[in-house]
Amino acid sequence: MLYLIGLGLWDEKDLSLKALQILKKCEEIFVESYTSLWYGNLESLGIKAKKIGRGELEEGVGKILDLAREKEVAILVPGDPLVATTHSSILTEAVKKGVKVEIVHNASIVSAVAEIGLHIYKFGKIASISRHYSEYPYDILKQNKSIEAHTLFLLDLEPEPMNAKDGLKRLLEIEERRKEGLVKREDLCIVASKLGSKDKKVYFGKIEDMLKKNLEDVPAIIILPSALHFSEEEVLKAYSSS
Amino acid sequence: MLYLIGLGLWDEKDLSLKALQILKKCEEIFVESYTSLWYGNLESLGIKAKKIGRGELEEGVGKILDLAREKEVAILVPGDPLVATTHSSILTEAVKKGVKVEIVHNASIVSAVAEIGLHIYKFGKIASISRHYSEYPYDILKQNKSIEAHTLFLLDLEPEPMNAKDGLKRLLEIEERRKEGLVKREDLCIVASKLGSKDKKVYFGKIEDMLKKNLEDVPAIIILPSALHFSEEEVLKAYSSS
């Protein structure tokens, strides 16, 4: 049996009782942490897990699945396990090979983003901003704007985590090439970092003002909102750090 | 201090270690379960919580916030606490009144839906199908189709939980009035129930075939997918119950 277990947003205390119960009976435990930053310490819960990187997980998935035919094997993943496409391919492979999989869900930024005061129902597609130049996030923004949806941008973690300022600069850079007027320096945006922890920060303001701030905390997200309701703006203002 | 704590998808074992730690020090604990079905037993964890209904929570929020000025108060909510709009208004009220709030996130259907094999990045806005006739879910579907996004439909829980068959019938009913060709009987859809539990079921097929099945499990969701990738379809087929 293969268990794909979510670690949640921040540290080992975000693990669920169910996850803990399963981990206690697992013979092999792997933990991956390249798709998301995670600040926990599994050993403090008596869990011994082998760290695996992207390469090992993507290329070595066959081996892990073979193990899971005979043993109780767990892969621990930050957030909710199937949000990252890498992990949804583990599910695909397991299903193809007929290996049983149980998913243990946990909190993900996809729903936790509601903490900043915006309604989850107003979000459109999620976009990722990568270190490699790609206009994909701009295309997603364009789609979301066409249906008046907020856009949540996740930021690349490799080779090192991208901060929100770099993410905003990337969006402005694409705007400069595309010139479709989707990202203007005077547009409002929201930047949040370390959501789900005591150190979380939420900033709300114009992109040009955001670029003057020290926005180095990671993991961070950027939201380019569609038209804001008065009450949403009120919460954002009250809730955001200066 | 007010703690808004997510219960996750299924039962008391979905609570996080952090949530448990906080609940042990809380003087007043409320649990609401009208925005989502939840099958747990808090007493088995030694947690004594007062049940509150929608009315009490919406109208009595002022009282709870007053309590939270002086005591450690928790409101337990199925899923991730701020996904339902009712709870995001508690946050709004708390922020306005200057009451400190800490959010303890948990798994939500918003990310757990990835378990069925579709990529989370391909989802658009979430829609809710209500018992009251409303064309809103059809409008959201139209928006999502225009950007080639999958649509996740949540189903009304009041006065009793709506099952997937009723949800599909409602969509066909709206189609009959609107006649825009967005919901056809031969269109593919996915129905999933009890996600996050051992009793989960996933069905994939044409709407007309779905209507012949016994789809009475709740809570359930419906997904009307945009164009499916070959590999997505492969997982859906392997993964779904017959």
Short mmCIF file of C-alpha atoms in Angstrom, two decimals:
data_model
loop_
_atom_site.label_atom_id
_atom_site.label_comp_id
_atom_site.label_asym_id
_atom_site.label_seq_id
_atom_site.Cartn_x
_atom_site.Cartn_y
_atom_site.Cartn_z
CA MET A 1 0.00 0.00 0.00
CA LEU A 2 1.21 3.49 -0.84
CA TYR A 3 0.08 6.38 1.32
CA LEU A 4 0.38 9.86 -0.14
CA ILE A 5 0.23 12.05 2.95
CA GLY A 6 -0.12 15.82 3.12
CA LEU A 7 2.11 17.71 5.56
CA GLY A 8 0.01 20.84 5.49
CA LEU A 9 1.30 24.38 5.41
CA TRP A 10 3.91 24.85 8.04
CA ASP A 11 5.34 22.31 10.47
CA GLU A 12 4.97 18.83 11.98
CA LYS A 13 2.06 19.97 14.15
CA ASP A 14 -0.02 20.37 11.00
CA LEU A 15 -0.01 16.59 10.55
CA SER A 16 -3.39 15.02 11.23
CA LEU A 17 -4.04 12.34 13.83
CA LYS A 18 -4.88 10.00 10.96
CA ALA A 19 -1.57 10.70 9.24
CA LEU A 20 0.31 10.01 12.46
CA GLN A 21 -1.53 6.75 12.99
CA ILE A 22 -0.67 5.59 9.46
CA LEU A 23 2.97 6.69 9.71
CA LYS A 24 3.41 4.59 12.84
CA LYS A 25 2.67 1.43 10.88
CA CYS A 26 4.65 2.33 7.75
CA GLU A 27 7.83 0.43 7.03
CA GLU A 28 9.28 2.96 4.60
CA ILE A 29 8.69 6.70 4.75
CA PHE A 30 9.88 9.21 2.19
CA VAL A 31 9.54 12.97 2.44
CA GLU A 32 9.87 15.36 -0.45
CA SER A 33 10.21 19.08 -0.06
CA TYR A 34 11.08 20.62 -3.37
CA THR A 35 7.57 21.47 -4.50
CA SER A 36 6.97 23.57 -1.40
CA LEU A 37 8.86 24.94 1.58
CA TRP A 38 8.10 23.20 4.83
CA TYR A 39 9.51 24.07 8.23
CA GLY A 40 8.70 21.01 10.30
CA ASN A 41 10.79 18.47 12.17
CA LEU A 42 9.45 14.96 11.72
CA GLU A 43 11.93 13.41 14.14
CA SER A 44 10.35 15.31 17.02
CA LEU A 45 7.32 13.08 16.41
CA GLY A 46 9.46 9.95 16.24
CA ILE A 47 9.09 9.70 12.47
CA LYS A 48 12.12 8.62 10.49
CA ALA A 49 11.76 9.66 6.90
CA LYS A 50 14.21 9.56 3.98
CA LYS A 51 14.44 12.84 2.09
CA ILE A 52 14.01 12.56 -1.63
CA GLY A 53 14.56 15.16 -4.31
CA ARG A 54 12.65 15.79 -7.50
CA GLY A 55 14.88 13.53 -9.63
CA GLU A 56 14.59 10.57 -7.27
CA LEU A 57 10.86 10.97 -7.02
CA GLU A 58 10.23 11.42 -10.72
CA GLU A 59 12.65 8.76 -11.95
CA GLY A 60 12.53 6.47 -8.96
CA VAL A 61 8.77 6.30 -8.67
CA GLY A 62 8.80 2.80 -10.19
CA LYS A 63 10.99 1.52 -7.35
CA ILE A 64 8.82 3.13 -4.70
CA LEU A 65 5.72 1.62 -6.27
CA ASP A 66 7.38 -1.82 -6.32
CA LEU A 67 8.14 -1.44 -2.61
CA ALA A 68 4.54 -0.44 -2.01
CA ARG A 69 3.32 -3.74 -3.47
CA GLU A 70 4.76 -5.58 -0.50
CA LYS A 71 5.13 -3.07 2.27
CA GLU A 72 3.35 -0.15 3.87
CA VAL A 73 5.07 2.83 2.23
CA ALA A 74 4.37 6.52 2.72
CA ILE A 75 5.39 9.58 0.75
CA LEU A 76 5.04 12.79 2.73
CA VAL A 77 4.41 15.91 0.73
CA PRO A 78 4.01 19.56 1.83
CA GLY A 79 0.47 20.92 1.53
CA ASP A 80 -2.27 18.68 0.13
CA PRO A 81 -0.56 15.80 -1.69
CA LEU A 82 -2.09 16.04 -5.16
CA VAL A 83 -1.90 19.76 -5.79
CA ALA A 84 1.59 19.57 -7.32
CA THR A 85 1.55 17.90 -10.73
CA THR A 86 4.56 15.71 -9.81
CA HIS A 87 2.50 13.99 -7.17
CA SER A 88 -0.55 13.62 -9.29
CA SER A 89 1.70 11.69 -11.71
CA ILE A 90 2.60 9.31 -8.86
CA LEU A 91 -1.10 8.63 -8.55
CA THR A 92 -1.34 8.08 -12.31
CA GLU A 93 1.58 5.62 -12.26
CA ALA A 94 0.20 3.76 -9.26
CA VAL A 95 -3.20 3.43 -10.85
CA LYS A 96 -1.61 2.12 -14.09
CA LYS A 97 0.50 -0.42 -12.19
CA GLY A 98 -2.37 -1.51 -10.01
CA VAL A 99 -0.71 -0.41 -6.75
CA LYS A 100 -3.19 0.58 -4.06
CA VAL A 101 -2.97 4.20 -2.96
CA GLU A 102 -4.56 5.97 -0.05
CA ILE A 103 -4.52 9.75 0.05
CA VAL A 104 -4.37 11.58 3.36
CA HIS A 105 -5.34 15.15 2.66
CA ASN A 106 -4.12 18.24 4.44
CA ALA A 107 -4.34 22.01 4.14
CA SER A 108 -3.20 23.57 0.89
CA ILE A 109 -2.51 27.14 -0.14
CA VAL A 110 -5.32 26.63 -2.68
CA SER A 111 -7.93 27.02 0.09
CA ALA A 112 -5.77 28.67 2.78
CA VAL A 113 -5.51 31.74 0.57
CA ALA A 114 -9.04 32.64 1.77
CA GLU A 115 -7.35 33.72 5.01
CA ILE A 116 -6.42 37.05 3.43
CA GLY A 117 -10.07 38.02 3.13
CA LEU A 118 -10.96 37.21 -0.46
CA HIS A 119 -13.78 34.80 -1.28
CA ILE A 120 -12.59 31.46 -2.60
CA TYR A 121 -15.47 31.47 -5.09
CA LYS A 122 -14.04 34.45 -6.88
CA PHE A 123 -10.73 32.77 -7.76
CA GLY A 124 -10.08 31.48 -11.26
CA LYS A 125 -7.24 29.24 -12.45
CA ILE A 126 -4.06 29.08 -10.40
CA ALA A 127 -0.84 30.12 -12.14
CA SER A 128 2.79 29.40 -11.29
CA ILE A 129 5.57 31.88 -11.95
CA SER A 130 8.70 30.04 -12.93
CA ARG A 131 12.34 31.16 -13.02
CA HIS A 132 12.43 30.19 -16.67
CA TYR A 133 10.91 32.91 -18.80
CA SER A 134 7.40 31.88 -19.75
CA GLU A 135 4.34 33.91 -20.60
CA TYR A 136 2.04 31.25 -19.22
CA PRO A 137 1.18 33.16 -15.99
CA TYR A 138 0.22 36.14 -18.12
CA ASP A 139 -2.02 33.96 -20.29
CA ILE A 140 -3.74 32.58 -17.20
CA LEU A 141 -4.20 36.12 -15.84
CA LYS A 142 -5.76 37.12 -19.15
CA GLN A 143 -8.18 34.19 -18.99
CA ASN A 144 -9.12 34.95 -15.38
CA LYS A 145 -9.60 38.65 -16.10
CA SER A 146 -11.97 37.73 -18.91
CA ILE A 147 -14.28 36.07 -16.36
CA GLU A 148 -13.61 38.61 -13.56
CA ALA A 149 -11.76 36.10 -11.39
CA HIS A 150 -8.95 36.69 -8.90
CA THR A 151 -5.63 35.12 -9.91
CA LEU A 152 -3.44 33.30 -7.39
CA PHE A 153 0.21 33.06 -8.42
CA LEU A 154 2.45 30.45 -6.82
CA LEU A 155 6.18 31.08 -7.02
CA ASP A 156 8.95 28.80 -8.21
CA LEU A 157 11.08 27.13 -5.55
CA GLU A 158 13.99 25.96 -7.64
CA PRO A 159 16.92 26.37 -7.56
CA GLU A 160 15.96 28.63 -4.65
CA PRO A 161 12.58 30.02 -3.55
CA MET A 162 11.42 33.05 -5.53
CA ASN A 163 10.15 35.93 -3.41
CA ALA A 164 7.11 38.04 -4.17
CA LYS A 165 9.10 41.01 -5.45
CA ASP A 166 10.79 38.85 -8.08
CA GLY A 167 7.42 37.43 -9.01
CA LEU A 168 5.93 40.90 -9.51
CA LYS A 169 8.95 41.97 -11.55
CA ARG A 170 8.52 38.95 -13.76
CA LEU A 171 4.88 39.86 -14.39
CA LEU A 172 5.87 43.44 -15.31
CA GLU A 173 8.58 42.05 -17.59
CA ILE A 174 6.03 39.95 -19.48
CA GLU A 175 3.73 42.98 -19.66
CA GLU A 176 6.53 44.94 -21.28
CA ARG A 177 6.78 42.37 -24.04
CA ARG A 178 3.09 41.69 -24.46
CA LYS A 179 1.80 45.23 -23.91
CA GLU A 180 -1.80 44.10 -23.39
CA GLY A 181 -2.20 46.27 -20.29
CA LEU A 182 -3.02 43.42 -17.91
CA VAL A 183 -0.37 44.30 -15.31
CA LYS A 184 0.03 47.98 -14.57
CA ARG A 185 2.31 49.45 -11.91
CA GLU A 186 -0.67 51.21 -10.33
CA ASP A 187 -2.79 48.03 -10.13
CA LEU A 188 -3.71 46.70 -6.71
CA CYS A 189 -2.19 43.43 -5.61
CA ILE A 190 -1.90 41.28 -2.54
CA VAL A 191 1.27 39.62 -1.36
CA ALA A 192 1.19 37.05 1.42
CA SER A 193 3.97 35.02 2.93
CA LYS A 194 4.23 32.17 5.42
CA LEU A 195 0.46 31.66 5.55
CA GLY A 196 -0.53 29.09 8.14
CA SER A 197 2.20 30.19 10.54
CA LYS A 198 2.60 32.78 13.29
CA ASP A 199 5.02 34.65 11.02
CA LYS A 200 2.53 35.22 8.23
CA LYS A 201 2.42 38.58 6.52
CA VAL A 202 -0.19 40.04 4.21
CA TYR A 203 0.39 43.19 2.16
CA PHE A 204 -2.19 44.99 0.09
CA GLY A 205 -1.42 47.89 -2.20
CA LYS A 206 -0.29 49.04 -5.61
CA ILE A 207 2.33 46.98 -7.40
CA GLU A 208 4.64 50.02 -7.58
CA ASP A 209 4.45 50.47 -3.80
CA MET A 210 4.97 46.76 -3.21
CA LEU A 211 8.24 46.92 -5.15
CA LYS A 212 9.57 49.42 -2.59
CA LYS A 213 8.95 47.07 0.33
CA ASN A 214 11.16 44.38 1.73
CA LEU A 215 9.32 41.29 0.53
CA GLU A 216 11.86 38.58 1.07
CA ASP A 217 9.85 36.10 3.12
CA VAL A 218 9.19 32.76 1.49
CA PRO A 219 7.08 30.85 0.69
CA ALA A 220 5.06 33.70 -0.74
CA ILE A 221 2.12 34.11 -3.05
CA ILE A 222 0.85 36.97 -5.17
CA ILE A 223 -2.76 37.69 -5.95
CA LEU A 224 -3.92 40.00 -8.70
CA PRO A 225 -7.56 40.55 -7.76
CA SER A 226 -10.45 41.24 -10.04
CA ALA A 227 -12.79 44.05 -8.96
CA LEU A 228 -12.93 44.02 -5.16
CA HIS A 229 -16.09 44.29 -3.14
CA PHE A 230 -16.06 47.11 -0.59
CA SER A 231 -16.09 44.62 2.31
CA GLU A 232 -13.21 42.62 0.84
CA GLU A 233 -11.14 45.77 0.56
CA GLU A 234 -12.02 46.67 4.14
CA VAL A 235 -10.73 43.35 5.48
CA LEU A 236 -7.65 43.49 3.32
CA LYS A 237 -6.81 46.93 4.65
CA ALA A 238 -7.43 46.01 8.28
CA TYR A 239 -5.61 42.73 7.95
CA SER A 240 -2.51 43.72 6.07
CA SER A 241 0.85 44.63 7.50
CA SER A 242 2.26 48.03 6.63
CA MET B 1 -8.62 35.14 21.07
CA LEU B 2 -10.83 33.45 18.50
CA TYR B 3 -9.55 30.31 16.80
CA LEU B 4 -11.22 29.31 13.56
CA ILE B 5 -10.27 25.68 13.23
CA GLY B 6 -10.74 23.39 10.24
CA LEU B 7 -12.08 19.89 10.87
CA GLY B 8 -10.97 18.54 7.52
CA LEU B 9 -12.94 16.24 5.29
CA TRP B 10 -14.20 13.32 7.28
CA ASP B 11 -13.83 12.63 11.01
CA GLU B 12 -12.06 13.60 14.22
CA LYS B 13 -8.84 11.91 13.10
CA ASP B 14 -8.48 14.58 10.43
CA LEU B 15 -7.81 17.16 13.14
CA SER B 16 -4.22 18.33 13.23
CA LEU B 17 -1.93 18.05 16.24
CA LYS B 18 -1.90 21.84 16.35
CA ALA B 19 -5.69 22.02 16.43
CA LEU B 20 -5.79 19.51 19.28
CA GLN B 21 -3.22 21.45 21.26
CA ILE B 22 -5.23 24.67 20.87
CA LEU B 23 -8.55 23.00 21.70
CA LYS B 24 -7.10 21.72 24.97
CA LYS B 25 -6.59 25.26 26.19
CA CYS B 26 -9.86 26.70 24.88
CA GLU B 27 -12.54 27.67 27.39
CA GLU B 28 -15.42 27.71 24.92
CA ILE B 29 -15.69 25.51 21.85
CA PHE B 30 -18.39 25.74 19.20
CA VAL B 31 -18.83 23.39 16.27
CA GLU B 32 -20.91 24.16 13.21
CA SER B 33 -21.86 21.57 10.69
CA TYR B 34 -24.39 23.02 8.31
CA THR B 35 -21.98 24.21 5.62
CA SER B 36 -20.63 20.70 5.17
CA LEU B 37 -21.33 17.15 6.32
CA TRP B 38 -18.87 15.84 8.87
CA TYR B 39 -18.82 12.36 10.36
CA GLY B 40 -16.56 12.77 13.35
CA ASN B 41 -16.99 12.35 17.08
CA LEU B 42 -15.23 15.07 19.02
CA GLU B 43 -16.01 13.54 22.39
CA SER B 44 -13.83 10.56 21.58
CA LEU B 45 -10.92 13.04 21.72
CA GLY B 46 -12.18 14.52 24.99
CA ILE B 47 -13.40 17.68 23.27
CA LYS B 48 -16.66 19.15 24.50
CA ALA B 49 -18.12 21.42 21.86
CA LYS B 50 -21.47 23.16 21.63
CA LYS B 51 -23.24 22.63 18.31
CA ILE B 52 -24.40 25.78 16.59
CA GLY B 53 -26.61 26.18 13.56
CA ARG B 54 -26.46 28.72 10.78
CA GLY B 55 -28.79 31.18 12.50
CA GLU B 56 -26.88 31.16 15.75
CA LEU B 57 -23.59 31.58 13.96
CA GLU B 58 -24.74 34.34 11.65
CA GLU B 59 -26.79 36.30 14.16
CA GLY B 60 -24.87 35.35 17.28
CA VAL B 61 -21.44 36.10 15.92
CA GLY B 62 -21.30 39.33 17.92
CA LYS B 63 -21.72 37.41 21.18
CA ILE B 64 -19.04 34.91 20.26
CA LEU B 65 -16.68 37.71 19.36
CA ASP B 66 -17.37 39.41 22.71
CA LEU B 67 -16.53 36.15 24.47
CA ALA B 68 -13.34 35.92 22.43
CA ARG B 69 -12.17 39.27 23.77
CA GLU B 70 -11.74 37.75 27.21
CA LYS B 71 -11.44 34.03 26.71
CA GLU B 72 -9.85 31.48 24.44
CA VAL B 73 -12.72 30.58 22.11
CA ALA B 74 -12.73 28.16 19.18
CA ILE B 75 -15.16 27.65 16.33
CA LEU B 76 -14.74 24.31 14.62
CA VAL B 77 -15.75 24.16 10.99
CA PRO B 78 -15.76 21.25 8.51
CA GLY B 79 -13.08 21.48 5.80
CA ASP B 80 -10.80 24.50 5.71
CA PRO B 81 -12.43 27.22 7.82
CA LEU B 82 -12.64 30.11 5.37
CA VAL B 83 -13.91 28.36 2.29
CA ALA B 84 -17.58 28.85 3.21
CA THR B 85 -18.62 32.48 2.91
CA THR B 86 -20.36 32.41 6.32
CA HIS B 87 -17.03 31.83 7.98
CA SER B 88 -15.21 34.37 5.99
CA SER B 89 -17.75 36.89 7.31
CA ILE B 90 -16.80 35.89 10.88
CA LEU B 91 -13.27 36.89 9.94
CA THR B 92 -14.56 40.17 8.52
CA GLU B 93 -16.53 40.92 11.70
CA ALA B 94 -13.61 40.01 13.94
CA VAL B 95 -11.25 42.23 11.99
CA LYS B 96 -13.73 45.14 12.18
CA LYS B 97 -14.21 44.68 15.93
CA GLY B 98 -10.50 44.30 16.55
CA VAL B 99 -10.79 40.75 17.94
CA LYS B 100 -7.70 38.65 17.37
CA VAL B 101 -8.24 35.61 15.19
CA GLU B 102 -6.00 32.67 14.48
CA ILE B 103 -6.85 30.36 11.62
CA VAL B 104 -5.97 26.67 11.81
CA HIS B 105 -6.23 25.34 8.29
CA ASN B 106 -7.22 21.85 7.25
CA ALA B 107 -8.01 19.90 4.10
CA SER B 108 -10.77 21.24 1.87
CA ILE B 109 -12.63 19.78 -1.07
CA VAL B 110 -11.14 22.68 -3.05
CA SER B 111 -7.77 20.89 -3.19
CA ALA B 112 -8.87 17.34 -2.29
CA VAL B 113 -10.76 17.17 -5.59
CA ALA B 114 -7.35 16.52 -7.23
CA GLU B 115 -7.68 12.99 -5.83
CA ILE B 116 -9.91 12.03 -8.74
CA GLY B 117 -7.06 12.51 -11.20
CA LEU B 118 -7.66 15.99 -12.64
CA HIS B 119 -5.01 18.67 -12.37
CA ILE B 120 -5.86 21.40 -9.90
CA TYR B 121 -4.41 23.99 -12.28
CA LYS B 122 -7.11 23.27 -14.80
CA PHE B 123 -10.00 24.20 -12.51
CA GLY B 124 -11.78 27.52 -12.85
CA LYS B 125 -14.27 29.12 -10.46
CA ILE B 126 -16.13 26.90 -8.01
CA ALA B 127 -19.94 26.90 -8.23
CA SER B 128 -22.56 25.84 -5.71
CA ILE B 129 -25.84 24.26 -6.75
CA SER B 130 -28.58 25.41 -4.43
CA ARG B 131 -32.05 23.99 -3.77
CA HIS B 132 -33.48 27.35 -4.68
CA TYR B 133 -33.69 27.73 -8.43
CA SER B 134 -30.80 29.86 -9.57
CA GLU B 135 -28.95 30.02 -12.87
CA TYR B 136 -25.75 31.07 -11.16
CA PRO B 137 -24.03 27.64 -11.51
CA TYR B 138 -24.79 27.73 -15.24
CA ASP B 139 -23.27 31.20 -15.52
CA ILE B 140 -20.11 30.03 -13.76
CA LEU B 141 -19.94 26.99 -16.05
CA LYS B 142 -20.22 29.30 -19.03
CA GLN B 143 -17.38 31.47 -17.73
CA ASN B 144 -15.18 28.44 -17.05
CA LYS B 145 -15.89 26.92 -20.45
CA SER B 146 -14.82 30.16 -22.08
CA ILE B 147 -11.34 29.71 -20.58
CA GLU B 148 -11.28 25.89 -20.94
CA ALA B 149 -11.41 25.26 -17.21
CA HIS B 150 -12.94 22.36 -15.30
CA THR B 151 -15.92 23.31 -13.12
CA LEU B 152 -16.33 21.94 -9.60
CA PHE B 153 -19.91 22.04 -8.33
CA LEU B 154 -20.57 21.85 -4.59
CA LEU B 155 -24.07 20.78 -3.57
CA ASP B 156 -26.49 22.43 -1.17
CA LEU B 157 -26.82 20.88 2.29
CA GLU B 158 -30.01 22.51 3.45
CA PRO B 159 -32.62 21.53 4.45
CA GLU B 160 -31.04 18.19 3.62
CA PRO B 161 -27.94 17.29 1.61
CA MET B 162 -28.46 17.27 -2.14
CA ASN B 163 -27.09 14.22 -3.93
CA ALA B 164 -25.24 14.26 -7.24
CA LYS B 165 -28.20 13.05 -9.26
CA ASP B 166 -30.32 15.96 -8.10
CA GLY B 167 -27.45 18.29 -8.88
CA LEU B 168 -27.16 16.96 -12.43
CA LYS B 169 -30.91 17.21 -12.92
CA ARG B 170 -30.79 20.81 -11.80
CA LEU B 171 -28.09 21.59 -14.36
CA LEU B 172 -30.16 19.96 -17.13
CA GLU B 173 -33.19 21.92 -15.95
CA ILE B 174 -31.31 25.20 -16.31
CA GLU B 175 -30.06 24.08 -19.71
CA GLU B 176 -33.65 23.54 -20.79
CA ARG B 177 -34.46 27.13 -19.99
CA ARG B 178 -31.28 28.72 -21.23
CA LYS B 179 -30.72 26.47 -24.27
CA GLU B 180 -27.08 27.55 -24.70
CA GLY B 181 -25.87 23.97 -25.13
CA LEU B 182 -23.51 24.00 -22.14
CA VAL B 183 -24.92 20.86 -20.48
CA LYS B 184 -25.78 18.02 -22.83
CA ARG B 185 -26.96 14.58 -21.74
CA GLU B 186 -24.07 12.98 -23.64
CA ASP B 187 -21.42 15.20 -22.01
CA LEU B 188 -18.83 13.56 -19.77
CA CYS B 189 -18.96 14.30 -16.08
CA ILE B 190 -17.40 13.11 -12.86
CA VAL B 191 -19.29 12.48 -9.67
CA ALA B 192 -17.43 11.86 -6.42
CA SER B 193 -18.76 11.26 -2.94
CA LYS B 194 -17.27 10.95 0.53
CA LEU B 195 -13.81 12.03 -0.65
CA GLY B 196 -11.23 11.76 2.11
CA SER B 197 -12.85 8.63 3.56
CA LYS B 198 -12.60 4.88 3.03
CA ASP B 199 -16.12 4.98 1.55
CA LYS B 200 -15.27 7.37 -1.26
CA LYS B 201 -16.66 6.73 -4.70
CA VAL B 202 -15.72 8.25 -8.02
CA TYR B 203 -17.83 7.84 -11.15
CA PHE B 204 -16.86 8.97 -14.63
CA GLY B 205 -19.19 8.83 -17.61
CA LYS B 206 -21.89 10.53 -19.60
CA ILE B 207 -24.47 12.55 -17.71
CA GLU B 208 -27.26 10.37 -19.15
CA ASP B 209 -25.57 7.21 -17.81
CA MET B 210 -24.94 8.84 -14.46
CA LEU B 211 -28.66 9.50 -14.08
CA LYS B 212 -29.28 5.73 -14.24
CA LYS B 213 -26.96 5.01 -11.33
CA ASN B 214 -27.68 5.02 -7.64
CA LEU B 215 -25.90 8.19 -6.60
CA GLU B 216 -27.27 8.80 -3.17
CA ASP B 217 -24.06 9.14 -1.17
CA VAL B 218 -23.43 12.54 0.38
CA PRO B 219 -21.49 14.74 0.56
CA ALA B 220 -20.99 14.62 -3.17
CA ILE B 221 -19.49 16.84 -5.82
CA ILE B 222 -19.97 17.08 -9.56
CA ILE B 223 -17.30 18.07 -12.04
CA LEU B 224 -17.99 19.10 -15.59
CA PRO B 225 -14.55 18.87 -17.15
CA SER B 226 -13.16 20.90 -20.01
CA ALA B 227 -11.28 18.91 -22.68
CA LEU B 228 -9.52 16.03 -20.93
CA HIS B 229 -5.95 15.03 -21.57
CA PHE B 230 -5.53 11.38 -22.55
CA SER B 231 -3.68 10.61 -19.29
CA GLU B 232 -6.39 12.29 -17.21
CA GLU B 233 -9.02 10.16 -18.86
CA GLU B 234 -6.91 7.05 -18.28
CA VAL B 235 -6.72 7.69 -14.52
CA LEU B 236 -10.37 8.59 -14.33
CA LYS B 237 -11.30 5.32 -16.00
CA ALA B 238 -9.01 3.20 -13.84
CA TYR B 239 -9.99 4.99 -10.70
CA SER B 240 -13.73 5.15 -11.00
CA SER B 241 -16.26 2.74 -9.61
CA SER B 242 -18.63 1.07 -12.04
#
